Amino acid sequence: MTVVLPWYADPEGGGYFAAQAEGLYRNAGLDVTLQPGGPQVSATQLVAAGRAQIGHTDAAGIVQAQQQGIPIIAVAALYQDNPVGILSHSDQNITTFDQMKGRTLVSQAGALYPVWLDKQLGVPMQTMQYQGSIANFLKDPKLLQQGWPTNEVRQAEQSGVPVNFTPYSTSGFNPYNDVLFTSKSYFDAHKDELRKFLQASLSGWHDYLGDVAVATDANKAILAANSEQTAASVWYAWDKQRPYVIAGDGAKQLGAMTEQRWTTLIDQLQKLGQLTGKAPATADLYDASLLPTVAAPALPAAPTGSY
């Protein structure tokens, strides 16, 4: 099985590296290849074409694929609380979305979060396309920057720019993020392999989040696979992402998905004018029947001096 990671090799895919390091895939009889993702990689196209079996997107991406006639289906959702948000220079004293009116936001092309803020909260902003660097944001205190509390916040701090971070989820728009999906044809024909993969992967995530020794081995593998990372940046991301994985339903079942969350997303996308024709049925978007019940672990503190 080939898994397209959510991003380059980094802690966002740490649970998979942990599952490999612990031999969980091998013990399940699976030969799993972890393929880096990134801004130039379309996991949706790779999975739909059968060149990979597992990809990652956010929940809205599953709906968009459905609208385009691309037959993929979600099988798990890593981030129960969506970690994407807005960074602002702390000296601007921005703590609410309302204070962002009229500002310029550096965001990814096609991002729905700014559309939600504009249409539902009455917070219009100019947008500037994110090119993979926060350099413009660092230089201009008036700019806002879309990002994560892991990568972008760390980069700003390392550059000597203190920031405030406001997660989009607090605006009421909180689609699952890093949703695992496969093609519908693979799902129908390989349920046993998928069940084993999910058991091994979510067990790996459990151990990565809650066992410093396992995280140490997995982080070493991440650093070996991605020389752009540093030990400090990896441990920082490991620590800061964990509350978003175990939030809500994730406390009792890592990767959980519910009918209510998917229905809410469909309703919100309709309000934003993002759906064409008939709204998709939730049964066409996700299937949680193969998910194991792996509860969230207790979260240990990051190792002293790790970041």
mmCIF file with all atom_site columns, N, CA, C and O in Angstrom, residues 72-118:
data_model
loop_
_atom_site.group_PDB
_atom_site.id
_atom_site.type_symbol
_atom_site.label_atom_id
_atom_site.label_alt_id
_atom_site.label_comp_id
_atom_site.label_asym_id
_atom_site.label_entity_id
_atom_site.label_seq_id
_atom_site.pdbx_PDB_ins_code
_atom_site.Cartn_x
_atom_site.Cartn_y
_atom_site.Cartn_z
_atom_site.occupancy
_atom_site.B_iso_or_equiv
_atom_site.pdbx_formal_charge
_atom_site.auth_seq_id
_atom_site.auth_comp_id
_atom_site.auth_asym_id
_atom_site.auth_atom_id
_atom_site.pdbx_PDB_model_num
ATOM 1   N N  . ILE A 1 72  ? -13.764 9.026  -4.489 1.00 0.00 ? 72  ILE A N  1
ATOM 2   C CA . ILE A 1 72  ? -12.985 8.726  -3.288 1.00 0.00 ? 72  ILE A CA 1
ATOM 3   C C  . ILE A 1 72  ? -13.913 8.747  -2.077 1.00 0.00 ? 72  ILE A C  1
ATOM 4   O O  . ILE A 1 72  ? -14.992 9.341  -2.124 1.00 0.00 ? 72  ILE A O  1
ATOM 5   N N  . ILE A 1 73  ? -13.478 8.095  -1.002 1.00 0.00 ? 73  ILE A N  1
ATOM 6   C CA . ILE A 1 73  ? -14.310 8.023  0.204  1.00 0.00 ? 73  ILE A CA 1
ATOM 7   C C  . ILE A 1 73  ? -13.408 8.117  1.443  1.00 0.00 ? 73  ILE A C  1
ATOM 8   O O  . ILE A 1 73  ? -12.320 7.528  1.481  1.00 0.00 ? 73  ILE A O  1
ATOM 9   N N  . ALA A 1 74  ? -13.833 8.881  2.430  1.00 0.00 ? 74  ALA A N  1
ATOM 10  C CA . ALA A 1 74  ? -13.068 9.064  3.662  1.00 0.00 ? 74  ALA A CA 1
ATOM 11  C C  . ALA A 1 74  ? -13.223 7.842  4.555  1.00 0.00 ? 74  ALA A C  1
ATOM 12  O O  . ALA A 1 74  ? -14.325 7.292  4.694  1.00 0.00 ? 74  ALA A O  1
ATOM 13  N N  . VAL A 1 75  ? -12.115 7.438  5.201  1.00 0.00 ? 75  VAL A N  1
ATOM 14  C CA . VAL A 1 75  ? -12.156 6.279  6.093  1.00 0.00 ? 75  VAL A CA 1
ATOM 15  C C  . VAL A 1 75  ? -11.719 6.615  7.519  1.00 0.00 ? 75  VAL A C  1
ATOM 16  O O  . VAL A 1 75  ? -11.887 5.809  8.426  1.00 0.00 ? 75  VAL A O  1
ATOM 17  N N  . ALA A 1 76  ? -11.150 7.804  7.739  1.00 0.00 ? 76  ALA A N  1
ATOM 18  C CA . ALA A 1 76  ? -10.748 8.246  9.079  1.00 0.00 ? 76  ALA A CA 1
ATOM 19  C C  . ALA A 1 76  ? -10.428 9.728  9.016  1.00 0.00 ? 76  ALA A C  1
ATOM 20  O O  . ALA A 1 76  ? -10.156 10.269 7.935  1.00 0.00 ? 76  ALA A O  1
ATOM 21  N N  . ALA A 1 77  ? -10.457 10.383 10.172 1.00 0.00 ? 77  ALA A N  1
ATOM 22  C CA . ALA A 1 77  ? -10.134 11.819 10.239 1.00 0.00 ? 77  ALA A CA 1
ATOM 23  C C  . ALA A 1 77  ? -9.172  12.050 11.398 1.00 0.00 ? 77  ALA A C  1
ATOM 24  O O  . ALA A 1 77  ? -9.549  11.876 12.564 1.00 0.00 ? 77  ALA A O  1
ATOM 25  N N  . LEU A 1 78  ? -7.951  12.430 11.093 1.00 0.00 ? 78  LEU A N  1
ATOM 26  C CA . LEU A 1 78  ? -6.944  12.584 12.144 1.00 0.00 ? 78  LEU A CA 1
ATOM 27  C C  . LEU A 1 78  ? -7.226  13.779 13.050 1.00 0.00 ? 78  LEU A C  1
ATOM 28  O O  . LEU A 1 78  ? -7.315  13.643 14.264 1.00 0.00 ? 78  LEU A O  1
ATOM 29  N N  . TYR A 1 79  ? -7.354  14.972 12.450 1.00 0.00 ? 79  TYR A N  1
ATOM 30  C CA . TYR A 1 79  ? -7.557  16.170 13.252 1.00 0.00 ? 79  TYR A CA 1
ATOM 31  C C  . TYR A 1 79  ? -9.042  16.384 13.504 1.00 0.00 ? 79  TYR A C  1
ATOM 32  O O  . TYR A 1 79  ? -9.794  16.784 12.614 1.00 0.00 ? 79  TYR A O  1
ATOM 33  N N  . GLN A 1 80  ? -9.454  16.122 14.733 1.00 0.00 ? 80  GLN A N  1
ATOM 34  C CA . GLN A 1 80  ? -10.850 16.304 15.105 1.00 0.00 ? 80  GLN A CA 1
ATOM 35  C C  . GLN A 1 80  ? -11.196 17.787 15.239 1.00 0.00 ? 80  GLN A C  1
ATOM 36  O O  . GLN A 1 80  ? -12.328 18.190 14.983 1.00 0.00 ? 80  GLN A O  1
ATOM 37  N N  . ASP A 1 81  ? -10.228 18.571 15.656 1.00 0.00 ? 81  ASP A N  1
ATOM 38  C CA . ASP A 1 81  ? -10.356 20.019 15.700 1.00 0.00 ? 81  ASP A CA 1
ATOM 39  C C  . ASP A 1 81  ? -9.400  20.546 14.645 1.00 0.00 ? 81  ASP A C  1
ATOM 40  O O  . ASP A 1 81  ? -8.203  20.275 14.688 1.00 0.00 ? 81  ASP A O  1
ATOM 41  N N  . ASN A 1 82  ? -9.930  21.285 13.671 1.00 0.00 ? 82  ASN A N  1
ATOM 42  C CA . ASN A 1 82  ? -9.113  21.732 12.551 1.00 0.00 ? 82  ASN A CA 1
ATOM 43  C C  . ASN A 1 82  ? -8.048  22.723 13.036 1.00 0.00 ? 82  ASN A C  1
ATOM 44  O O  . ASN A 1 82  ? -8.381  23.750 13.621 1.00 0.00 ? 82  ASN A O  1
ATOM 45  N N  . PRO A 1 83  ? -6.761  22.436 12.804 1.00 0.00 ? 83  PRO A N  1
ATOM 46  C CA . PRO A 1 83  ? -5.721  23.289 13.348 1.00 0.00 ? 83  PRO A CA 1
ATOM 47  C C  . PRO A 1 83  ? -5.396  24.533 12.523 1.00 0.00 ? 83  PRO A C  1
ATOM 48  O O  . PRO A 1 83  ? -4.593  25.366 12.967 1.00 0.00 ? 83  PRO A O  1
ATOM 49  N N  . VAL A 1 84  ? -5.975  24.679 11.353 1.00 0.00 ? 84  VAL A N  1
ATOM 50  C CA . VAL A 1 84  ? -5.646  25.835 10.514 1.00 0.00 ? 84  VAL A CA 1
ATOM 51  C C  . VAL A 1 84  ? -6.216  27.106 11.134 1.00 0.00 ? 84  VAL A C  1
ATOM 52  O O  . VAL A 1 84  ? -7.333  27.120 11.657 1.00 0.00 ? 84  VAL A O  1
ATOM 53  N N  . GLY A 1 85  ? -5.441  28.175 11.083 1.00 0.00 ? 85  GLY A N  1
ATOM 54  C CA . GLY A 1 85  ? -5.906  29.434 11.653 1.00 0.00 ? 85  GLY A CA 1
ATOM 55  C C  . GLY A 1 85  ? -5.172  30.614 11.070 1.00 0.00 ? 85  GLY A C  1
ATOM 56  O O  . GLY A 1 85  ? -4.515  30.511 10.022 1.00 0.00 ? 85  GLY A O  1
ATOM 57  N N  . ILE A 1 86  ? -5.258  31.743 11.754 1.00 0.00 ? 86  ILE A N  1
ATOM 58  C CA . ILE A 1 86  ? -4.657  32.990 11.274 1.00 0.00 ? 86  ILE A CA 1
ATOM 59  C C  . ILE A 1 86  ? -3.628  33.496 12.280 1.00 0.00 ? 86  ILE A C  1
ATOM 60  O O  . ILE A 1 86  ? -3.913  33.606 13.475 1.00 0.00 ? 86  ILE A O  1
ATOM 61  N N  . LEU A 1 87  ? -2.442  33.796 11.776 1.00 0.00 ? 87  LEU A N  1
ATOM 62  C CA . LEU A 1 87  ? -1.392  34.401 12.580 1.00 0.00 ? 87  LEU A CA 1
ATOM 63  C C  . LEU A 1 87  ? -1.436  35.910 12.390 1.00 0.00 ? 87  LEU A C  1
ATOM 64  O O  . LEU A 1 87  ? -1.632  36.403 11.267 1.00 0.00 ? 87  LEU A O  1
ATOM 65  N N  . SER A 1 88  ? -1.248  36.637 13.472 1.00 0.00 ? 88  SER A N  1
ATOM 66  C CA . SER A 1 88  ? -1.098  38.084 13.412 1.00 0.00 ? 88  SER A CA 1
ATOM 67  C C  . SER A 1 88  ? 0.065   38.488 14.301 1.00 0.00 ? 88  SER A C  1
ATOM 68  O O  . SER A 1 88  ? 0.382   37.790 15.271 1.00 0.00 ? 88  SER A O  1
ATOM 69  N N  . HIS A 1 89  ? 0.717   39.581 13.963 1.00 0.00 ? 89  HIS A N  1
ATOM 70  C CA . HIS A 1 89  ? 1.793   40.086 14.816 1.00 0.00 ? 89  HIS A CA 1
ATOM 71  C C  . HIS A 1 89  ? 1.200   40.438 16.177 1.00 0.00 ? 89  HIS A C  1
ATOM 72  O O  . HIS A 1 89  ? 0.181   41.135 16.264 1.00 0.00 ? 89  HIS A O  1
ATOM 73  N N  . SER A 1 90  ? 1.826   39.962 17.229 1.00 0.00 ? 90  SER A N  1
ATOM 74  C CA . SER A 1 90  ? 1.256   40.164 18.563 1.00 0.00 ? 90  SER A CA 1
ATOM 75  C C  . SER A 1 90  ? 1.129   41.640 18.925 1.00 0.00 ? 90  SER A C  1
ATOM 76  O O  . SER A 1 90  ? 0.240   42.018 19.698 1.00 0.00 ? 90  SER A O  1
ATOM 77  N N  . ASP A 1 91  ? 1.995   42.498 18.349 1.00 0.00 ? 91  ASP A N  1
ATOM 78  C CA . ASP A 1 91  ? 1.903   43.918 18.680 1.00 0.00 ? 91  ASP A CA 1
ATOM 79  C C  . ASP A 1 91  ? 0.699   44.603 18.041 1.00 0.00 ? 91  ASP A C  1
ATOM 80  O O  . ASP A 1 91  ? 0.414   45.765 18.310 1.00 0.00 ? 91  ASP A O  1
ATOM 81  N N  . GLN A 1 92  ? -0.030  43.864 17.184 1.00 0.00 ? 92  GLN A N  1
ATOM 82  C CA . GLN A 1 92  ? -1.270  44.391 16.609 1.00 0.00 ? 92  GLN A CA 1
ATOM 83  C C  . GLN A 1 92  ? -2.470  44.151 17.532 1.00 0.00 ? 92  GLN A C  1
ATOM 84  O O  . GLN A 1 92  ? -3.558  44.660 17.290 1.00 0.00 ? 92  GLN A O  1
ATOM 85  N N  . ASN A 1 93  ? -2.253  43.324 18.554 1.00 0.00 ? 93  ASN A N  1
ATOM 86  C CA . ASN A 1 93  ? -3.285  43.050 19.566 1.00 0.00 ? 93  ASN A CA 1
ATOM 87  C C  . ASN A 1 93  ? -4.596  42.538 18.958 1.00 0.00 ? 93  ASN A C  1
ATOM 88  O O  . ASN A 1 93  ? -5.687  42.917 19.380 1.00 0.00 ? 93  ASN A O  1
ATOM 89  N N  . ILE A 1 94  ? -4.477  41.661 17.974 1.00 0.00 ? 94  ILE A N  1
ATOM 90  C CA . ILE A 1 94  ? -5.651  41.072 17.336 1.00 0.00 ? 94  ILE A CA 1
ATOM 91  C C  . ILE A 1 94  ? -5.988  39.764 18.034 1.00 0.00 ? 94  ILE A C  1
ATOM 92  O O  . ILE A 1 94  ? -5.182  38.824 18.049 1.00 0.00 ? 94  ILE A O  1
ATOM 93  N N  . THR A 1 95  ? -7.163  39.707 18.605 1.00 0.00 ? 95  THR A N  1
ATOM 94  C CA . THR A 1 95  ? -7.587  38.500 19.318 1.00 0.00 ? 95  THR A CA 1
ATOM 95  C C  . THR A 1 95  ? -8.933  37.976 18.837 1.00 0.00 ? 95  THR A C  1
ATOM 96  O O  . THR A 1 95  ? -9.380  36.923 19.273 1.00 0.00 ? 95  THR A O  1
ATOM 97  N N  . THR A 1 96  ? -9.606  38.710 17.927 1.00 0.00 ? 96  THR A N  1
ATOM 98  C CA . THR A 1 96  ? -10.900 38.279 17.393 1.00 0.00 ? 96  THR A CA 1
ATOM 99  C C  . THR A 1 96  ? -10.904 38.438 15.877 1.00 0.00 ? 96  THR A C  1
ATOM 100 O O  . THR A 1 96  ? -10.126 39.228 15.318 1.00 0.00 ? 96  THR A O  1
ATOM 101 N N  . PHE A 1 97  ? -11.787 37.691 15.226 1.00 0.00 ? 97  PHE A N  1
ATOM 102 C CA . PHE A 1 97  ? -11.906 37.816 13.777 1.00 0.00 ? 97  PHE A CA 1
ATOM 103 C C  . PHE A 1 97  ? -12.396 39.209 13.385 1.00 0.00 ? 97  PHE A C  1
ATOM 104 O O  . PHE A 1 97  ? -11.991 39.755 12.361 1.00 0.00 ? 97  PHE A O  1
ATOM 105 N N  . ASP A 1 98  ? -13.265 39.792 14.186 1.00 0.00 ? 98  ASP A N  1
ATOM 106 C CA . ASP A 1 98  ? -13.820 41.098 13.859 1.00 0.00 ? 98  ASP A CA 1
ATOM 107 C C  . ASP A 1 98  ? -12.722 42.150 13.711 1.00 0.00 ? 98  ASP A C  1
ATOM 108 O O  . ASP A 1 98  ? -12.863 43.089 12.906 1.00 0.00 ? 98  ASP A O  1
ATOM 109 N N  . GLN A 1 99  ? -11.648 41.995 14.446 1.00 0.00 ? 99  GLN A N  1
ATOM 110 C CA . GLN A 1 99  ? -10.539 42.940 14.366 1.00 0.00 ? 99  GLN A CA 1
ATOM 111 C C  . GLN A 1 99  ? -9.732  42.797 13.078 1.00 0.00 ? 99  GLN A C  1
ATOM 112 O O  . GLN A 1 99  ? -8.843  43.605 12.806 1.00 0.00 ? 99  GLN A O  1
ATOM 113 N N  . MET A 1 100 ? -10.040 41.752 12.297 1.00 0.00 ? 100 MET A N  1
ATOM 114 C CA . MET A 1 100 ? -9.303  41.500 11.062 1.00 0.00 ? 100 MET A CA 1
ATOM 115 C C  . MET A 1 100 ? -9.943  42.140 9.835  1.00 0.00 ? 100 MET A C  1
ATOM 116 O O  . MET A 1 100 ? -9.389  42.053 8.735  1.00 0.00 ? 100 MET A O  1
ATOM 117 N N  . LYS A 1 101 ? -11.075 42.771 9.991  1.00 0.00 ? 101 LYS A N  1
ATOM 118 C CA . LYS A 1 101 ? -11.785 43.367 8.859  1.00 0.00 ? 101 LYS A CA 1
ATOM 119 C C  . LYS A 1 101 ? -10.877 44.296 8.061  1.00 0.00 ? 101 LYS A C  1
ATOM 120 O O  . LYS A 1 101 ? -10.184 45.145 8.634  1.00 0.00 ? 101 LYS A O  1
ATOM 121 N N  . GLY A 1 102 ? -10.903 44.108 6.745  1.00 0.00 ? 102 GLY A N  1
ATOM 122 C CA . GLY A 1 102 ? -10.162 44.988 5.856  1.00 0.00 ? 102 GLY A CA 1
ATOM 123 C C  . GLY A 1 102 ? -8.685  44.703 5.748  1.00 0.00 ? 102 GLY A C  1
ATOM 124 O O  . GLY A 1 102 ? -7.990  45.332 4.940  1.00 0.00 ? 102 GLY A O  1
ATOM 125 N N  . ARG A 1 103 ? -8.179  43.767 6.521  1.00 0.00 ? 103 ARG A N  1
ATOM 126 C CA . ARG A 1 103 ? -6.758  43.419 6.457  1.00 0.00 ? 103 ARG A CA 1
ATOM 127 C C  . ARG A 1 103 ? -6.494  42.552 5.217  1.00 0.00 ? 103 ARG A C  1
ATOM 128 O O  . ARG A 1 103 ? -7.407  42.053 4.568  1.00 0.00 ? 103 ARG A O  1
ATOM 129 N N  . THR A 1 104 ? -5.212  42.366 4.925  1.00 0.00 ? 104 THR A N  1
ATOM 130 C CA . THR A 1 104 ? -4.808  41.461 3.853  1.00 0.00 ? 104 THR A CA 1
ATOM 131 C C  . THR A 1 104 ? -4.332  40.159 4.472  1.00 0.00 ? 104 THR A C  1
ATOM 132 O O  . THR A 1 104 ? -3.487  40.162 5.375  1.00 0.00 ? 104 THR A O  1
ATOM 133 N N  . LEU A 1 105 ? -4.887  39.060 3.979  1.00 0.00 ? 105 LEU A N  1
ATOM 134 C CA . LEU A 1 105 ? -4.581  37.728 4.495  1.00 0.00 ? 105 LEU A CA 1
ATOM 135 C C  . LEU A 1 105 ? -3.818  36.937 3.443  1.00 0.00 ? 105 LEU A C  1
ATOM 136 O O  . LEU A 1 105 ? -4.272  36.805 2.303  1.00 0.00 ? 105 LEU A O  1
ATOM 137 N N  . VAL A 1 106 ? -2.664  36.410 3.826  1.00 0.00 ? 106 VAL A N  1
ATOM 138 C CA . VAL A 1 106 ? -1.912  35.508 2.958  1.00 0.00 ? 106 VAL A CA 1
ATOM 139 C C  . VAL A 1 106 ? -2.478  34.107 3.179  1.00 0.00 ? 106 VAL A C  1
ATOM 140 O O  . VAL A 1 106 ? -2.374  33.559 4.277  1.00 0.00 ? 106 VAL A O  1
ATOM 141 N N  . SER A 1 107 ? -3.112  33.545 2.147  1.00 0.00 ? 107 SER A N  1
ATOM 142 C CA . SER A 1 107 ? -3.757  32.233 2.315  1.00 0.00 ? 107 SER A CA 1
ATOM 143 C C  . SER A 1 107 ? -3.589  31.405 1.054  1.00 0.00 ? 107 SER A C  1
ATOM 144 O O  . SER A 1 107 ? -3.286  31.925 -0.028 1.00 0.00 ? 107 SER A O  1
ATOM 145 N N  . GLN A 1 108 ? -3.814  30.107 1.210  1.00 0.00 ? 108 GLN A N  1
ATOM 146 C CA . GLN A 1 108 ? -3.707  29.203 0.069  1.00 0.00 ? 108 GLN A CA 1
ATOM 147 C C  . GLN A 1 108 ? -4.828  29.459 -0.916 1.00 0.00 ? 108 GLN A C  1
ATOM 148 O O  . GLN A 1 108 ? -5.958  29.785 -0.538 1.00 0.00 ? 108 GLN A O  1
ATOM 149 N N  . ALA A 1 109 ? -4.534  29.288 -2.192 1.00 0.00 ? 109 ALA A N  1
ATOM 150 C CA . ALA A 1 109 ? -5.544  29.479 -3.227 1.00 0.00 ? 109 ALA A CA 1
ATOM 151 C C  . ALA A 1 109 ? -6.697  28.512 -3.011 1.00 0.00 ? 109 ALA A C  1
ATOM 152 O O  . ALA A 1 109 ? -6.490  27.335 -2.727 1.00 0.00 ? 109 ALA A O  1
ATOM 153 N N  . GLY A 1 110 ? -7.906  29.009 -3.110 1.00 0.00 ? 110 GLY A N  1
ATOM 154 C CA . GLY A 1 110 ? -9.086  28.166 -2.979 1.00 0.00 ? 110 GLY A CA 1
ATOM 155 C C  . GLY A 1 110 ? -9.498  27.863 -1.557 1.00 0.00 ? 110 GLY A C  1
ATOM 156 O O  . GLY A 1 110 ? -10.468 27.122 -1.343 1.00 0.00 ? 110 GLY A O  1
ATOM 157 N N  . ALA A 1 111 ? -8.805  28.419 -0.571 1.00 0.00 ? 111 ALA A N  1
ATOM 158 C CA . ALA A 1 111 ? -9.165  28.163 0.828  1.00 0.00 ? 111 ALA A CA 1
ATOM 159 C C  . ALA A 1 111 ? -10.562 28.706 1.120  1.00 0.00 ? 111 ALA A C  1
ATOM 160 O O  . ALA A 1 111 ? -10.895 29.837 0.751  1.00 0.00 ? 111 ALA A O  1
ATOM 161 N N  . LEU A 1 112 ? -11.369 27.914 1.797  1.00 0.00 ? 112 LEU A N  1
ATOM 162 C CA . LEU A 1 112 ? -12.746 28.308 2.088  1.00 0.00 ? 112 LEU A CA 1
ATOM 163 C C  . LEU A 1 112 ? -12.880 29.101 3.377  1.00 0.00 ? 112 LEU A C  1
ATOM 164 O O  . LEU A 1 112 ? -13.898 29.766 3.594  1.00 0.00 ? 112 LEU A O  1
ATOM 165 N N  . TYR A 1 113 ? -11.868 29.047 4.232  1.00 0.00 ? 113 TYR A N  1
ATOM 166 C CA . TYR A 1 113 ? -11.973 29.727 5.524  1.00 0.00 ? 113 TYR A CA 1
ATOM 167 C C  . TYR A 1 113 ? -12.225 31.233 5.376  1.00 0.00 ? 113 TYR A C  1
ATOM 168 O O  . TYR A 1 113 ? -13.112 31.782 6.042  1.00 0.00 ? 113 TYR A O  1
ATOM 169 N N  . PRO A 1 114 ? -11.475 31.941 4.507  1.00 0.00 ? 114 PRO A N  1
ATOM 170 C CA . PRO A 1 114 ? -11.755 33.375 4.355  1.00 0.00 ? 114 PRO A CA 1
ATOM 171 C C  . PRO A 1 114 ? -13.144 33.650 3.795  1.00 0.00 ? 114 PRO A C  1
ATOM 172 O O  . PRO A 1 114 ? -13.759 34.664 4.123  1.00 0.00 ? 114 PRO A O  1
ATOM 173 N N  . VAL A 1 115 ? -13.632 32.742 2.954  1.00 0.00 ? 115 VAL A N  1
ATOM 174 C CA . VAL A 1 115 ? -14.989 32.901 2.392  1.00 0.00 ? 115 VAL A CA 1
ATOM 175 C C  . VAL A 1 115 ? -16.017 32.806 3.519  1.00 0.00 ? 115 VAL A C  1
ATOM 176 O O  . VAL A 1 115 ? -16.985 33.577 3.566  1.00 0.00 ? 115 VAL A O  1
ATOM 177 N N  . TRP A 1 116 ? -15.803 31.870 4.431  1.00 0.00 ? 116 TRP A N  1
ATOM 178 C CA . TRP A 1 116 ? -16.700 31.719 5.581  1.00 0.00 ? 116 TRP A CA 1
ATOM 179 C C  . TRP A 1 116 ? -16.698 32.980 6.445  1.00 0.00 ? 116 TRP A C  1
ATOM 180 O O  . TRP A 1 116 ? -17.752 33.485 6.836  1.00 0.00 ? 116 TRP A O  1
ATOM 181 N N  . LEU A 1 117 ? -15.504 33.495 6.734  1.00 0.00 ? 117 LEU A N  1
ATOM 182 C CA . LEU A 1 117 ? -15.415 34.700 7.555  1.00 0.00 ? 117 LEU A CA 1
ATOM 183 C C  . LEU A 1 117 ? -16.135 35.870 6.903  1.00 0.00 ? 117 LEU A C  1
ATOM 184 O O  . LEU A 1 117 ? -16.812 36.655 7.577  1.00 0.00 ? 117 LEU A O  1
ATOM 185 N N  . ASP A 1 118 ? -16.019 35.993 5.599  1.00 0.00 ? 118 ASP A N  1
ATOM 186 C CA . ASP A 1 118 ? -16.653 37.092 4.874  1.00 0.00 ? 118 ASP A CA 1
ATOM 187 C C  . ASP A 1 118 ? -18.171 36.943 4.857  1.00 0.00 ? 118 ASP A C  1
ATOM 188 O O  . ASP A 1 118 ? -18.907 37.839 5.294  1.00 0.00 ? 118 ASP A O  1
#
